[in-house]
Amino acid sequence: MHEIIRSNDVVLLSFAESLMRDAGIASMIADQSMSILEGSLGMLQRRLLVDADCIDQARRILTDAGLGAELRDHDM
């Protein structure tokens, strides 16, 4: 799994995750439970991770959906 988006915007992450699900791309949002430690303030960013074999397809889908500015660099 590779990080493709890092954000504290739960709506953005939920949208991106649903796009991955609709495309049949394995994904998960990491660090969701960290909000318990921070008191649900939304300061700690969560990460959308996708299957390494589908990273290019995932980036294309997210870019087409208008989320291109949210994508992490390929090297990260």
The first five atom37 places (N, CA, C, CB, O) and aatype in JSON, in Angstrom:
{
  "aatype": [12, 8, 6, 9, 9, 1, 15, 2, 3, 19, 19, 10, 10, 15, 13, 0, 6, 15, 10, 12, 1, 3, 0, 7, 9, 0, 15, 12, 9, 0, 3, 5, 15, 12, 15, 9, 10, 6, 7, 15, 10, 7, 12, 10, 5, 1, 1, 10, 10, 19, 3, 0, 3, 4, 9, 3, 5, 0, 1, 1, 9, 10, 16, 3, 0, 7, 10, 7, 0, 6, 10, 1, 3, 8, 3, 12],
  "atom_mask": [
    [1, 1, 1, 1, 1],
    [1, 1, 1, 1, 1],
    [1, 1, 1, 1, 1],
    [1, 1, 1, 1, 1],
    [1, 1, 1, 1, 1],
    [1, 1, 1, 1, 1],
    [1, 1, 1, 1, 1],
    [1, 1, 1, 1, 1],
    [1, 1, 1, 1, 1],
    [1, 1, 1, 1, 1],
    [1, 1, 1, 1, 1],
    [1, 1, 1, 1, 1],
    [1, 1, 1, 1, 1],
    [1, 1, 1, 1, 1],
    [1, 1, 1, 1, 1],
    [1, 1, 1, 1, 1],
    [1, 1, 1, 1, 1],
    [1, 1, 1, 1, 1],
    [1, 1, 1, 1, 1],
    [1, 1, 1, 1, 1],
    [1, 1, 1, 1, 1],
    [1, 1, 1, 1, 1],
    [1, 1, 1, 1, 1],
    [1, 1, 1, 0, 1],
    [1, 1, 1, 1, 1],
    [1, 1, 1, 1, 1],
    [1, 1, 1, 1, 1],
    [1, 1, 1, 1, 1],
    [1, 1, 1, 1, 1],
    [1, 1, 1, 1, 1],
    [1, 1, 1, 1, 1],
    [1, 1, 1, 1, 1],
    [1, 1, 1, 1, 1],
    [1, 1, 1, 1, 1],
    [1, 1, 1, 1, 1],
    [1, 1, 1, 1, 1],
    [1, 1, 1, 1, 1],
    [1, 1, 1, 1, 1],
    [1, 1, 1, 0, 1],
    [1, 1, 1, 1, 1],
    [1, 1, 1, 1, 1],
    [1, 1, 1, 0, 1],
    [1, 1, 1, 1, 1],
    [1, 1, 1, 1, 1],
    [1, 1, 1, 1, 1],
    [1, 1, 1, 1, 1],
    [1, 1, 1, 1, 1],
    [1, 1, 1, 1, 1],
    [1, 1, 1, 1, 1],
    [1, 1, 1, 1, 1],
    [1, 1, 1, 1, 1],
    [1, 1, 1, 1, 1],
    [1, 1, 1, 1, 1],
    [1, 1, 1, 1, 1],
    [1, 1, 1, 1, 1],
    [1, 1, 1, 1, 1],
    [1, 1, 1, 1, 1],
    [1, 1, 1, 1, 1],
    [1, 1, 1, 1, 1],
    [1, 1, 1, 1, 1],
    [1, 1, 1, 1, 1],
    [1, 1, 1, 1, 1],
    [1, 1, 1, 1, 1],
    [1, 1, 1, 1, 1],
    [1, 1, 1, 1, 1],
    [1, 1, 1, 0, 1],
    [1, 1, 1, 1, 1],
    [1, 1, 1, 0, 1],
    [1, 1, 1, 1, 1],
    [1, 1, 1, 1, 1],
    [1, 1, 1, 1, 1],
    [1, 1, 1, 1, 1],
    [1, 1, 1, 1, 1],
    [1, 1, 1, 1, 1],
    [1, 1, 1, 1, 1],
    [1, 1, 1, 1, 1]
  ],
  "atom_positions": [
    [[0.85, -1.18, 0.0], [0.0, 0.0, 0.0], [0.9, 1.25, 0.0], [-0.97, -0.01, 1.23], [1.9, 1.33, 0.71]],
    [[0.48, 2.22, -0.83], [1.23, 3.47, -0.94], [0.33, 4.65, -0.66], [1.87, 3.6, -2.32], [-0.84, 4.67, -1.06]],
    [[0.88, 5.63, 0.02], [0.13, 6.84, 0.33], [-0.1, 7.64, -0.94], [0.87, 7.7, 1.38], [0.82, 7.86, -1.73]],
    [[-1.34, 8.06, -1.14], [-1.66, 8.84, -2.33], [-2.23, 10.21, -1.95], [-2.65, 8.08, -3.21], [-2.05, 11.18, -2.69]],
    [[-2.92, 10.3, -0.81], [-3.44, 11.57, -0.3], [-3.21, 11.61, 1.2], [-4.97, 11.74, -0.64], [-3.35, 10.6, 1.9]],
    [[-2.85, 12.81, 1.69], [-2.73, 13.04, 3.13], [-3.53, 14.3, 3.44], [-1.21, 13.18, 3.6], [-3.26, 15.36, 2.87]],
    [[-4.5, 14.18, 4.32], [-5.37, 15.32, 4.6], [-6.07, 15.14, 5.94], [-6.4, 15.5, 3.48], [-6.18, 14.02, 6.45]],
    [[-6.54, 16.25, 6.5], [-7.4, 16.15, 7.67], [-8.85, 16.46, 7.3], [-6.92, 17.11, 8.78], [-9.7, 16.61, 8.17]],
    [[-9.12, 16.54, 6.0], [-10.47, 16.77, 5.48], [-11.15, 15.4, 5.3], [-10.44, 17.57, 4.12], [-10.89, 14.7, 4.32]],
    [[-12.01, 15.05, 6.25], [-12.62, 13.72, 6.22], [-13.59, 13.55, 5.05], [-13.35, 13.46, 7.53], [-13.78, 12.44, 4.57]],
    [[-14.19, 14.63, 4.59], [-15.1, 14.56, 3.45], [-14.31, 14.24, 2.18], [-15.89, 15.88, 3.28], [-14.71, 13.38, 1.4]],
    [[-13.19, 14.92, 1.99], [-12.32, 14.66, 0.84], [-11.84, 13.21, 0.84], [-11.1, 15.62, 0.85], [-11.88, 12.53, -0.18]],
    [[-11.41, 12.74, 2.0], [-10.92, 11.36, 2.11], [-12.02, 10.35, 1.85], [-10.31, 11.13, 3.48], [-11.8, 9.33, 1.2]],
    [[-13.2, 10.63, 2.34], [-14.33, 9.73, 2.11], [-14.69, 9.68, 0.63], [-15.54, 10.18, 2.94], [-14.96, 8.61, 0.09]],
    [[-14.68, 10.83, -0.02], [-14.96, 10.89, -1.46], [-13.91, 10.11, -2.24], [-15.0, 12.36, -1.94], [-14.24, 9.3, -3.11]],
    [[-12.64, 10.35, -1.92], [-11.55, 9.65, -2.62], [-11.63, 8.14, -2.39], [-10.19, 10.18, -2.15], [-11.41, 7.36, -3.31]],
    [[-11.95, 7.74, -1.17], [-12.07, 6.32, -0.86], [-13.23, 5.7, -1.65], [-12.27, 6.11, 0.65], [-13.12, 4.56, -2.12]],
    [[-14.33, 6.42, -1.79], [-15.46, 5.88, -2.54], [-15.13, 5.77, -4.03], [-16.71, 6.76, -2.35], [-15.59, 4.84, -4.69]],
    [[-14.34, 6.7, -4.55], [-13.9, 6.59, -5.94], [-13.05, 5.34, -6.15], [-13.1, 7.85, -6.35], [-13.17, 4.65, -7.16]],
    [[-12.18, 5.05, -5.18], [-11.34, 3.86, -5.27], [-12.19, 2.59, -5.2], [-10.28, 3.86, -4.15], [-11.98, 1.64, -5.95]],
    [[-13.15, 2.59, -4.29], [-14.04, 1.44, -4.14], [-14.83, 1.19, -5.44], [-15.02, 1.65, -2.95], [-14.94, 0.06, -5.9]],
    [[-15.37, 2.28, -6.03], [-16.13, 2.16, -7.27], [-15.28, 1.63, -8.42], [-16.73, 3.5, -7.64], [-15.79, 0.96, -9.32]],
    [[-13.98, 1.94, -8.39], [-13.07, 1.49, -9.45], [-12.49, 0.11, -9.17], [-11.94, 2.49, -9.61], [-11.77, -0.44, -10.0]],
    [[-12.8, -0.45, -7.99], [-12.29, -1.77, -7.65], [-10.83, -1.75, -7.21], [0.0, 0.0, 0.0], [-10.13, -2.76, -7.31]],
    [[-10.38, -0.6, -6.72], [-8.98, -0.46, -6.28], [-8.94, -0.62, -4.76], [-8.39, 0.93, -6.71], [-9.65, 0.07, -4.03]],
    [[-8.1, -1.54, -4.3], [-7.94, -1.75, -2.86], [-7.36, -0.5, -2.23], [-7.04, -2.98, -2.57], [-6.34, 0.02, -2.68]],
    [[-8.02, -0.02, -1.17], [-7.54, 1.19, -0.5], [-7.94, 1.13, 0.97], [-8.11, 2.47, -1.17], [-8.76, 0.31, 1.38]],
    [[-7.34, 2.02, 1.75], [-7.7, 2.15, 3.16], [-7.28, 3.53, 3.64], [-7.03, 1.03, 4.02], [-6.35, 4.13, 3.11]],
    [[-7.98, 4.01, 4.64], [-7.59, 5.28, 5.26], [-6.86, 4.95, 6.56], [-8.85, 6.2, 5.53], [-7.42, 4.34, 7.47]],
    [[-5.61, 5.35, 6.61], [-4.78, 5.08, 7.79], [-4.85, 6.26, 8.76], [-3.31, 4.81, 7.37], [-5.11, 7.39, 8.35]],
    [[-4.62, 5.98, 10.0], [-4.52, 6.98, 11.07], [-5.88, 7.55, 11.5], [-3.64, 8.1, 10.63], [-5.92, 8.6, 12.13]],
    [[-6.97, 6.87, 11.16], [-8.29, 7.35, 11.59], [-8.43, 7.37, 13.1], [-9.39, 6.49, 10.98], [-9.04, 8.28, 13.66]],
    [[-7.89, 6.38, 13.74], [-8.05, 6.29, 15.2], [-7.17, 7.29, 15.95], [-7.72, 4.88, 15.66], [-7.3, 7.43, 17.17]],
    [[-6.3, 7.97, 15.25], [-5.46, 8.98, 15.9], [-6.3, 10.15, 16.42], [-4.39, 9.5, 14.92], [-5.87, 10.87, 17.32]],
    [[-7.51, 10.34, 15.87], [-8.37, 11.43, 16.33], [-8.76, 11.23, 17.79], [-9.62, 11.54, 15.44], [-9.06, 12.2, 18.49]],
    [[-8.77, 10.0, 18.24], [-9.07, 9.73, 19.65], [-8.0, 10.35, 20.54], [-9.17, 8.2, 19.92], [-8.29, 10.93, 21.59]],
    [[-6.74, 10.22, 20.1], [-5.63, 10.77, 20.88], [-5.6, 12.29, 20.88], [-4.32, 10.24, 20.36], [-5.19, 12.91, 21.86]],
    [[-6.03, 12.89, 19.76], [-5.99, 14.34, 19.65], [-7.27, 15.0, 20.16], [-5.75, 14.74, 18.2], [-7.37, 16.23, 20.17]],
    [[-8.23, 14.22, 20.58], [-9.48, 14.76, 21.07], [-10.44, 15.16, 19.96], [0.0, 0.0, 0.0], [-11.28, 16.04, 20.16]],
    [[-10.33, 14.54, 18.81], [-11.2, 14.79, 17.66], [-11.16, 16.23, 17.18], [-12.63, 14.42, 18.0], [-12.17, 16.77, 16.72]],
    [[-10.0, 16.86, 17.28], [-9.84, 18.25, 16.83], [-9.57, 18.34, 15.33], [-8.71, 18.91, 17.6], [-9.71, 19.42, 14.75]],
    [[-9.18, 17.25, 14.7], [-8.93, 17.26, 13.26], [-7.57, 17.8, 12.88], [0.0, 0.0, 0.0], [-7.36, 18.17, 11.72]],
    [[-6.63, 17.85, 13.82], [-5.3, 18.38, 13.52], [-4.4, 17.35, 12.85], [-4.65, 18.89, 14.8], [-3.58, 17.7, 12.0]],
    [[-4.55, 16.1, 13.22], [-3.69, 15.06, 12.66], [-4.24, 14.58, 11.33], [-3.56, 13.88, 13.64], [-5.42, 14.25, 11.2]],
    [[-3.37, 14.56, 10.35], [-3.81, 14.16, 9.02], [-3.95, 12.65, 8.91], [-2.84, 14.67, 7.98], [-3.21, 11.89, 9.53]],
    [[-4.91, 12.26, 8.1], [-5.13, 10.85, 7.78], [-4.58, 10.61, 6.38], [-6.66, 10.46, 7.88], [-4.41, 11.55, 5.61]],
    [[-4.3, 9.35, 6.06], [-3.68, 9.02, 4.78], [-4.53, 8.02, 4.03], [-2.26, 8.47, 4.99], [-4.96, 7.0, 4.58]],
    [[-4.75, 8.32, 2.74], [-5.41, 7.35, 1.86], [-4.31, 6.53, 1.22], [-6.32, 8.06, 0.78], [-3.44, 7.06, 0.53]],
    [[-4.36, 5.23, 1.45], [-3.38, 4.3, 0.9], [-4.06, 3.45, -0.17], [-2.76, 3.41, 2.01], [-5.21, 3.02, 0.0]],
    [[-3.35, 3.22, -1.26], [-3.89, 2.37, -2.33], [-2.9, 1.26, -2.65], [-4.2, 3.21, -3.6], [-1.71, 1.37, -2.36]],
    [[-3.42, 0.21, -3.24], [-2.6, -0.93, -3.64], [-1.53, -0.44, -4.62], [-3.47, -2.05, -4.28], [-1.83, 0.31, -5.55]],
    [[-0.3, -0.86, -4.42], [0.83, -0.4, -5.23], [0.65, -0.7, -6.71], [2.1, -1.04, -4.73], [1.11, 0.06, -7.55]],
    [[-0.01, -1.8, -7.03], [-0.2, -2.17, -8.43], [-1.17, -1.24, -9.16], [-0.7, -3.59, -8.53], [-1.2, -1.22, -10.39]],
    [[-1.95, -0.48, -8.42], [-3.0, 0.36, -9.02], [-2.74, 1.86, -8.83], [-4.34, 0.01, -8.43], [-3.64, 2.66, -9.07]],
    [[-1.55, 2.23, -8.4], [-1.31, 3.63, -8.05], [-1.5, 4.58, -9.24], [0.1, 3.79, -7.5], [-2.05, 5.67, -9.06]],
    [[-1.07, 4.19, -10.43], [-1.23, 5.08, -11.59], [-2.7, 5.24, -11.95], [-0.45, 4.52, -12.8], [-3.15, 6.35, -12.26]],
    [[-3.45, 4.16, -11.9], [-4.88, 4.22, -12.18], [-5.59, 5.08, -11.12], [-5.49, 2.8, -12.22], [-6.46, 5.88, -11.45]],
    [[-5.21, 4.91, -9.86], [-5.82, 5.68, -8.78], [-5.54, 7.17, -8.96], [-5.28, 5.2, -7.42], [-6.44, 7.99, -8.77]],
    [[-4.31, 7.52, -9.31], [-3.96, 8.92, -9.54], [-4.78, 9.51, -10.69], [-2.45, 9.05, -9.84], [-5.22, 10.66, -10.61]],
    [[-4.98, 8.74, -11.74], [-5.78, 9.2, -12.89], [-7.23, 9.48, -12.47], [-5.74, 8.16, -14.03], [-7.8, 10.51, -12.81]],
    [[-7.8, 8.54, -11.74], [-9.19, 8.66, -11.29], [-9.35, 9.89, -10.4], [-9.63, 7.4, -10.54], [-10.3, 10.66, -10.58]],
    [[-8.45, 10.07, -9.47], [-8.54, 11.21, -8.56], [-8.32, 12.53, -9.28], [-7.53, 11.06, -7.43], [-8.98, 13.53, -8.97]],
    [[-7.43, 12.55, -10.24], [-7.2, 13.76, -11.04], [-8.44, 14.09, -11.86], [-5.97, 13.57, -11.97], [-8.86, 15.24, -11.92]],
    [[-9.03, 13.08, -12.48], [-10.25, 13.28, -13.28], [-11.41, 13.79, -12.42], [-10.65, 11.98, -13.97], [-12.29, 14.48, -12.91]],
    [[-11.4, 13.44, -11.13], [-12.45, 13.86, -10.22], [-12.17, 15.23, -9.61], [-12.62, 12.83, -9.11], [-12.93, 15.7, -8.76]],
    [[-11.09, 15.88, -10.04], [-10.77, 17.21, -9.55], [-9.93, 17.24, -8.29], [0.0, 0.0, 0.0], [-9.82, 18.28, -7.65]],
    [[-9.34, 16.11, -7.93], [-8.53, 16.03, -6.71], [-7.03, 15.99, -6.98], [-8.93, 14.8, -5.92], [-6.25, 15.62, -6.11]],
    [[-6.63, 16.37, -8.18], [-5.21, 16.32, -8.55], [-4.3, 17.11, -7.62], [0.0, 0.0, 0.0], [-3.18, 16.69, -7.36]],
    [[-4.78, 18.24, -7.12], [-3.96, 19.07, -6.23], [-3.73, 18.4, -4.87], [-4.61, 20.43, -6.02], [-2.81, 18.78, -4.15]],
    [[-4.54, 17.43, -4.53], [-4.43, 16.72, -3.24], [-3.45, 15.56, -3.28], [-5.78, 16.22, -2.82], [-3.08, 15.04, -2.23]],
    [[-3.02, 15.14, -4.47], [-2.17, 13.96, -4.6], [-0.78, 14.19, -4.07], [-2.09, 13.53, -6.04], [-0.19, 15.25, -4.26]],
    [[-0.26, 13.18, -3.4], [1.12, 13.21, -2.91], [2.05, 12.88, -4.07], [1.33, 12.2, -1.73], [1.63, 12.27, -5.06]],
    [[3.3, 13.29, -3.95], [4.29, 12.95, -4.97], [4.43, 11.43, -5.06], [5.65, 13.61, -4.64], [4.23, 10.72, -4.08]],
    [[4.77, 10.97, -6.24], [4.93, 9.53, -6.49], [5.99, 8.9, -5.59], [5.3, 9.29, -7.94], [5.86, 7.74, -5.21]],
    [[7.01, 9.65, -5.23], [8.16, 9.09, -4.5], [7.86, 8.85, -3.03], [9.35, 10.02, -4.62], [8.61, 8.13, -2.37]],
    [[6.8, 9.42, -2.49], [6.56, 9.34, -1.05], [5.99, 8.02, -0.65], [5.64, 10.44, -0.6], [5.74, 7.79, 0.53]]
  ]
}
